[in-house]
Amino acid sequence: EEHNFAVNGLGFLTKRDTDLFEKHPLEMVIDADPHIALIALGANDYPQLPENEDKLRQTMIEDMSRLRDSLPDAQVLVVEPYWPFREEPPRIRRVFDLHAECAAETGLPFLLGQYGVFAADPTPFFYPEPDQIHPNDLGHARLAEVMTGVLEPYVAKVSAAA
């Protein structure tokens, strides 16, 4: 069973304390008690850098640690977030680098996102919506297909432990 708690515009700092949620997004993930939890948000926080980098780092570590500690039997994985453009502004690259740094600091596995699984130019795989930012259903299906292969070792580990 899959649960997707993503909301357009959500980040570690952005849209966290709004009326969009009945409860905090972390609580929803913890309550779902998943076998595997992916942390892949944060791209929406790039406009807050460099001014709020320390706050972003602190929140990332707190969230990653909380999921790790609250889901001791789950595989909690940090995934480099989705970015819809070929060019990466320095601030978005810094957000991605923070994912890797905070994953290492919290002892969680870090997986390269779209550039790691789609090679140098992922844009043909995303079949963008008219906004040219988000993948449409076909793009999400393609992303899921490729990420399923990337996640297979973690799924096998969870299956073996069950």
PDB file of C-alpha atoms in Angstrom:
ATOM      1  CA  GLU A   1       0.000   0.000   0.000  1.00  0.00           C
ATOM      2  CA  GLU A   2       1.314   3.433  -0.945  1.00  0.00           C
ATOM      3  CA  HIS A   3       0.685   6.743   0.791  1.00  0.00           C
ATOM      4  CA  ASN A   4       1.706  10.035  -0.762  1.00  0.00           C
ATOM      5  CA  PHE A   5       1.643  12.981   1.613  1.00  0.00           C
ATOM      6  CA  ALA A   6       3.035  15.418  -0.933  1.00  0.00           C
ATOM      7  CA  VAL A   7       1.308  18.733  -1.468  1.00  0.00           C
ATOM      8  CA  ASN A   8       2.243  21.149  -4.219  1.00  0.00           C
ATOM      9  CA  GLY A   9       4.668  23.686  -2.768  1.00  0.00           C
ATOM     10  CA  LEU A  10       5.493  21.743   0.419  1.00  0.00           C
ATOM     11  CA  GLY A  11       9.014  21.982   1.797  1.00  0.00           C
ATOM     12  CA  PHE A  12      10.886  21.575   5.050  1.00  0.00           C
ATOM     13  CA  LEU A  13      10.141  25.237   5.748  1.00  0.00           C
ATOM     14  CA  THR A  14       7.598  26.167   3.091  1.00  0.00           C
ATOM     15  CA  LYS A  15       3.878  25.499   3.689  1.00  0.00           C
ATOM     16  CA  ARG A  16       4.520  23.467   6.838  1.00  0.00           C
ATOM     17  CA  ASP A  17       2.198  25.297   9.192  1.00  0.00           C
ATOM     18  CA  THR A  18      -0.887  25.851   7.087  1.00  0.00           C
ATOM     19  CA  ASP A  19      -4.481  24.678   7.040  1.00  0.00           C
ATOM     20  CA  LEU A  20      -3.624  22.231   4.246  1.00  0.00           C
ATOM     21  CA  PHE A  21      -3.185  19.425   6.774  1.00  0.00           C
ATOM     22  CA  GLU A  22      -5.350  17.968   9.501  1.00  0.00           C
ATOM     23  CA  LYS A  23      -2.105  17.167  11.276  1.00  0.00           C
ATOM     24  CA  HIS A  24       1.595  17.752  10.705  1.00  0.00           C
ATOM     25  CA  PRO A  25       2.929  15.890   7.632  1.00  0.00           C
ATOM     26  CA  LEU A  26       5.457  14.001   9.774  1.00  0.00           C
ATOM     27  CA  GLU A  27       2.645  12.721  11.988  1.00  0.00           C
ATOM     28  CA  MET A  28       0.782  11.452   8.921  1.00  0.00           C
ATOM     29  CA  VAL A  29       3.854   9.506   7.799  1.00  0.00           C
ATOM     30  CA  ILE A  30       4.486   8.103  11.287  1.00  0.00           C
ATOM     31  CA  ASP A  31       0.814   7.138  11.701  1.00  0.00           C
ATOM     32  CA  ALA A  32       0.938   5.249   8.392  1.00  0.00           C
ATOM     33  CA  ASP A  33       3.695   3.053   9.886  1.00  0.00           C
ATOM     34  CA  PRO A  34       5.344   2.396   6.512  1.00  0.00           C
ATOM     35  CA  HIS A  35       7.926  -0.241   5.712  1.00  0.00           C
ATOM     36  CA  ILE A  36       9.761   2.334   3.598  1.00  0.00           C
ATOM     37  CA  ALA A  37       9.553   6.117   3.947  1.00  0.00           C
ATOM     38  CA  LEU A  38      11.054   8.447   1.365  1.00  0.00           C
ATOM     39  CA  ILE A  39      12.096  11.969   2.290  1.00  0.00           C
ATOM     40  CA  ALA A  40      12.160  13.881  -0.973  1.00  0.00           C
ATOM     41  CA  LEU A  41      10.852  17.347  -0.250  1.00  0.00           C
ATOM     42  CA  GLY A  42      12.717  20.614  -0.005  1.00  0.00           C
ATOM     43  CA  ALA A  43      13.023  21.956  -3.533  1.00  0.00           C
ATOM     44  CA  ASN A  44      10.365  24.527  -2.645  1.00  0.00           C
ATOM     45  CA  ASP A  45      12.649  25.899   0.069  1.00  0.00           C
ATOM     46  CA  TYR A  46      15.346  27.143  -2.319  1.00  0.00           C
ATOM     47  CA  PRO A  47      14.027  30.743  -2.421  1.00  0.00           C
ATOM     48  CA  GLN A  48      14.750  30.949   1.314  1.00  0.00           C
ATOM     49  CA  LEU A  49      18.492  30.455   0.788  1.00  0.00           C
ATOM     50  CA  PRO A  50      21.031  31.654   1.698  1.00  0.00           C
ATOM     51  CA  GLU A  51      19.296  33.653   4.449  1.00  0.00           C
ATOM     52  CA  ASN A  52      17.626  30.631   6.091  1.00  0.00           C
ATOM     53  CA  GLU A  53      20.193  27.910   5.385  1.00  0.00           C
ATOM     54  CA  ASP A  54      20.866  27.247   9.080  1.00  0.00           C
ATOM     55  CA  LYS A  55      17.137  26.965   9.787  1.00  0.00           C
ATOM     56  CA  LEU A  56      16.670  24.672   6.789  1.00  0.00           C
ATOM     57  CA  ARG A  57      19.552  22.439   7.885  1.00  0.00           C
ATOM     58  CA  GLN A  58      18.209  22.273  11.446  1.00  0.00           C
ATOM     59  CA  THR A  59      14.688  21.391  10.262  1.00  0.00           C
ATOM     60  CA  MET A  60      15.983  18.745   7.864  1.00  0.00           C
ATOM     61  CA  ILE A  61      18.011  17.083  10.618  1.00  0.00           C
ATOM     62  CA  GLU A  62      15.090  17.266  13.061  1.00  0.00           C
ATOM     63  CA  ASP A  63      12.652  15.761  10.536  1.00  0.00           C
ATOM     64  CA  MET A  64      15.042  13.053   9.368  1.00  0.00           C
ATOM     65  CA  SER A  65      15.923  12.141  12.957  1.00  0.00           C
ATOM     66  CA  ARG A  66      12.281  12.083  14.001  1.00  0.00           C
ATOM     67  CA  LEU A  67      11.284   9.730  11.193  1.00  0.00           C
ATOM     68  CA  ARG A  68      14.323   7.531  11.814  1.00  0.00           C
ATOM     69  CA  ASP A  69      13.568   7.304  15.543  1.00  0.00           C
ATOM     70  CA  SER A  70       9.779   6.977  15.199  1.00  0.00           C
ATOM     71  CA  LEU A  71       9.986   4.269  12.543  1.00  0.00           C
ATOM     72  CA  PRO A  72      12.750   1.988  13.849  1.00  0.00           C
ATOM     73  CA  ASP A  73      11.618  -1.006  11.760  1.00  0.00           C
ATOM     74  CA  ALA A  74      11.257   0.989   8.530  1.00  0.00           C
ATOM     75  CA  GLN A  75      13.748   1.876   5.858  1.00  0.00           C
ATOM     76  CA  VAL A  76      13.867   5.688   5.944  1.00  0.00           C
ATOM     77  CA  LEU A  77      15.565   6.958   2.799  1.00  0.00           C
ATOM     78  CA  VAL A  78      16.519  10.485   1.784  1.00  0.00           C
ATOM     79  CA  VAL A  79      16.032  11.093  -1.929  1.00  0.00           C
ATOM     80  CA  GLU A  80      17.358  14.072  -3.819  1.00  0.00           C
ATOM     81  CA  PRO A  81      14.208  16.073  -4.663  1.00  0.00           C
ATOM     82  CA  TYR A  82      12.627  16.514  -8.051  1.00  0.00           C
ATOM     83  CA  TRP A  83      13.714  19.575 -10.060  1.00  0.00           C
ATOM     84  CA  PRO A  84      11.921  20.151 -13.369  1.00  0.00           C
ATOM     85  CA  PHE A  85      14.559  22.111 -15.228  1.00  0.00           C
ATOM     86  CA  ARG A  86      17.837  21.219 -16.919  1.00  0.00           C
ATOM     87  CA  GLU A  87      19.622  24.135 -15.270  1.00  0.00           C
ATOM     88  CA  GLU A  88      20.160  24.093 -11.524  1.00  0.00           C
ATOM     89  CA  PRO A  89      20.498  27.496  -9.893  1.00  0.00           C
ATOM     90  CA  PRO A  90      23.141  27.505  -7.145  1.00  0.00           C
ATOM     91  CA  ARG A  91      20.474  27.773  -4.439  1.00  0.00           C
ATOM     92  CA  ILE A  92      18.651  24.612  -5.592  1.00  0.00           C
ATOM     93  CA  ARG A  93      21.954  22.763  -5.843  1.00  0.00           C
ATOM     94  CA  ARG A  94      22.643  23.829  -2.242  1.00  0.00           C
ATOM     95  CA  VAL A  95      19.282  22.382  -1.140  1.00  0.00           C
ATOM     96  CA  PHE A  96      20.178  19.091  -2.829  1.00  0.00           C
ATOM     97  CA  ASP A  97      23.624  19.080  -1.210  1.00  0.00           C
ATOM     98  CA  LEU A  98      22.006  19.689   2.179  1.00  0.00           C
ATOM     99  CA  HIS A  99      19.933  16.545   1.654  1.00  0.00           C
ATOM    100  CA  ALA A 100      23.077  14.486   1.249  1.00  0.00           C
ATOM    101  CA  GLU A 101      24.840  16.181   4.177  1.00  0.00           C
ATOM    102  CA  CYS A 102      21.886  15.835   6.554  1.00  0.00           C
ATOM    103  CA  ALA A 103      21.288  12.220   5.502  1.00  0.00           C
ATOM    104  CA  ALA A 104      24.916  11.433   6.354  1.00  0.00           C
ATOM    105  CA  GLU A 105      24.654  13.290   9.655  1.00  0.00           C
ATOM    106  CA  THR A 106      21.525  11.343  10.655  1.00  0.00           C
ATOM    107  CA  GLY A 107      22.831   8.015   9.389  1.00  0.00           C
ATOM    108  CA  LEU A 108      20.195   7.623   6.680  1.00  0.00           C
ATOM    109  CA  PRO A 109      20.819   6.352   3.148  1.00  0.00           C
ATOM    110  CA  PHE A 110      20.900   9.036   0.456  1.00  0.00           C
ATOM    111  CA  LEU A 111      19.723   8.300  -3.074  1.00  0.00           C
ATOM    112  CA  LEU A 112      20.396  10.511  -6.053  1.00  0.00           C
ATOM    113  CA  GLY A 113      17.118  11.627  -7.542  1.00  0.00           C
ATOM    114  CA  GLN A 114      16.251  12.245 -11.140  1.00  0.00           C
ATOM    115  CA  TYR A 115      19.789  12.999 -12.283  1.00  0.00           C
ATOM    116  CA  GLY A 116      21.017   9.828 -10.644  1.00  0.00           C
ATOM    117  CA  VAL A 117      18.407   7.614 -12.294  1.00  0.00           C
ATOM    118  CA  PHE A 118      17.766   9.402 -15.573  1.00  0.00           C
ATOM    119  CA  ALA A 119      21.361  10.441 -16.367  1.00  0.00           C
ATOM    120  CA  ALA A 120      22.253  13.881 -17.630  1.00  0.00           C
ATOM    121  CA  ASP A 121      18.947  15.085 -19.074  1.00  0.00           C
ATOM    122  CA  PRO A 122      15.841  13.789 -17.328  1.00  0.00           C
ATOM    123  CA  THR A 123      13.355  16.217 -18.859  1.00  0.00           C
ATOM    124  CA  PRO A 124      12.174  13.946 -21.714  1.00  0.00           C
ATOM    125  CA  PHE A 125      10.961  11.438 -19.114  1.00  0.00           C
ATOM    126  CA  PHE A 126       8.715  13.786 -17.184  1.00  0.00           C
ATOM    127  CA  TYR A 127       5.969  14.496 -19.724  1.00  0.00           C
ATOM    128  CA  PRO A 128       5.226  17.826 -18.048  1.00  0.00           C
ATOM    129  CA  GLU A 129       1.842  19.241 -17.244  1.00  0.00           C
ATOM    130  CA  PRO A 130       0.938  22.532 -18.941  1.00  0.00           C
ATOM    131  CA  ASP A 131       2.751  24.374 -16.111  1.00  0.00           C
ATOM    132  CA  GLN A 132       5.992  22.823 -17.445  1.00  0.00           C
ATOM    133  CA  ILE A 133       7.010  22.130 -13.845  1.00  0.00           C
ATOM    134  CA  HIS A 134       5.226  18.996 -12.648  1.00  0.00           C
ATOM    135  CA  PRO A 135       5.103  15.623 -14.406  1.00  0.00           C
ATOM    136  CA  ASN A 136       1.737  14.457 -15.680  1.00  0.00           C
ATOM    137  CA  ASP A 137       0.413  10.953 -14.930  1.00  0.00           C
ATOM    138  CA  LEU A 138       2.605   9.381 -17.614  1.00  0.00           C
ATOM    139  CA  GLY A 139       5.646  11.212 -16.228  1.00  0.00           C
ATOM    140  CA  HIS A 140       4.842  10.060 -12.686  1.00  0.00           C
ATOM    141  CA  ALA A 141       4.412   6.493 -13.948  1.00  0.00           C
ATOM    142  CA  ARG A 142       7.816   6.651 -15.662  1.00  0.00           C
ATOM    143  CA  LEU A 143       9.419   8.099 -12.538  1.00  0.00           C
ATOM    144  CA  ALA A 144       7.816   5.355 -10.413  1.00  0.00           C
ATOM    145  CA  GLU A 145       9.015   2.675 -12.835  1.00  0.00           C
ATOM    146  CA  VAL A 146      12.616   3.836 -12.666  1.00  0.00           C
ATOM    147  CA  MET A 147      12.574   4.512  -8.912  1.00  0.00           C
ATOM    148  CA  THR A 148      11.135   1.021  -8.298  1.00  0.00           C
ATOM    149  CA  GLY A 149      14.387  -0.389  -9.636  1.00  0.00           C
ATOM    150  CA  VAL A 150      16.439   1.972  -7.496  1.00  0.00           C
ATOM    151  CA  LEU A 151      14.440   1.056  -4.383  1.00  0.00           C
ATOM    152  CA  GLU A 152      14.519  -2.705  -4.974  1.00  0.00           C
ATOM    153  CA  PRO A 153      17.457  -3.391  -2.591  1.00  0.00           C
ATOM    154  CA  TYR A 154      15.600  -1.577   0.193  1.00  0.00           C
ATOM    155  CA  VAL A 155      12.336  -3.395  -0.541  1.00  0.00           C
ATOM    156  CA  ALA A 156      14.225  -6.714  -0.479  1.00  0.00           C
ATOM    157  CA  LYS A 157      15.740  -5.820   2.894  1.00  0.00           C
ATOM    158  CA  VAL A 158      12.320  -5.022   4.356  1.00  0.00           C
ATOM    159  CA  SER A 159      10.837  -8.203   2.851  1.00  0.00           C
ATOM    160  CA  ALA A 160      13.645 -10.329   4.292  1.00  0.00           C
ATOM    161  CA  ALA A 161      13.098  -8.863   7.753  1.00  0.00           C
ATOM    162  CA  ALA A 162       9.343  -9.573   7.666  1.00  0.00           C
TER     163      ALA A 162
END
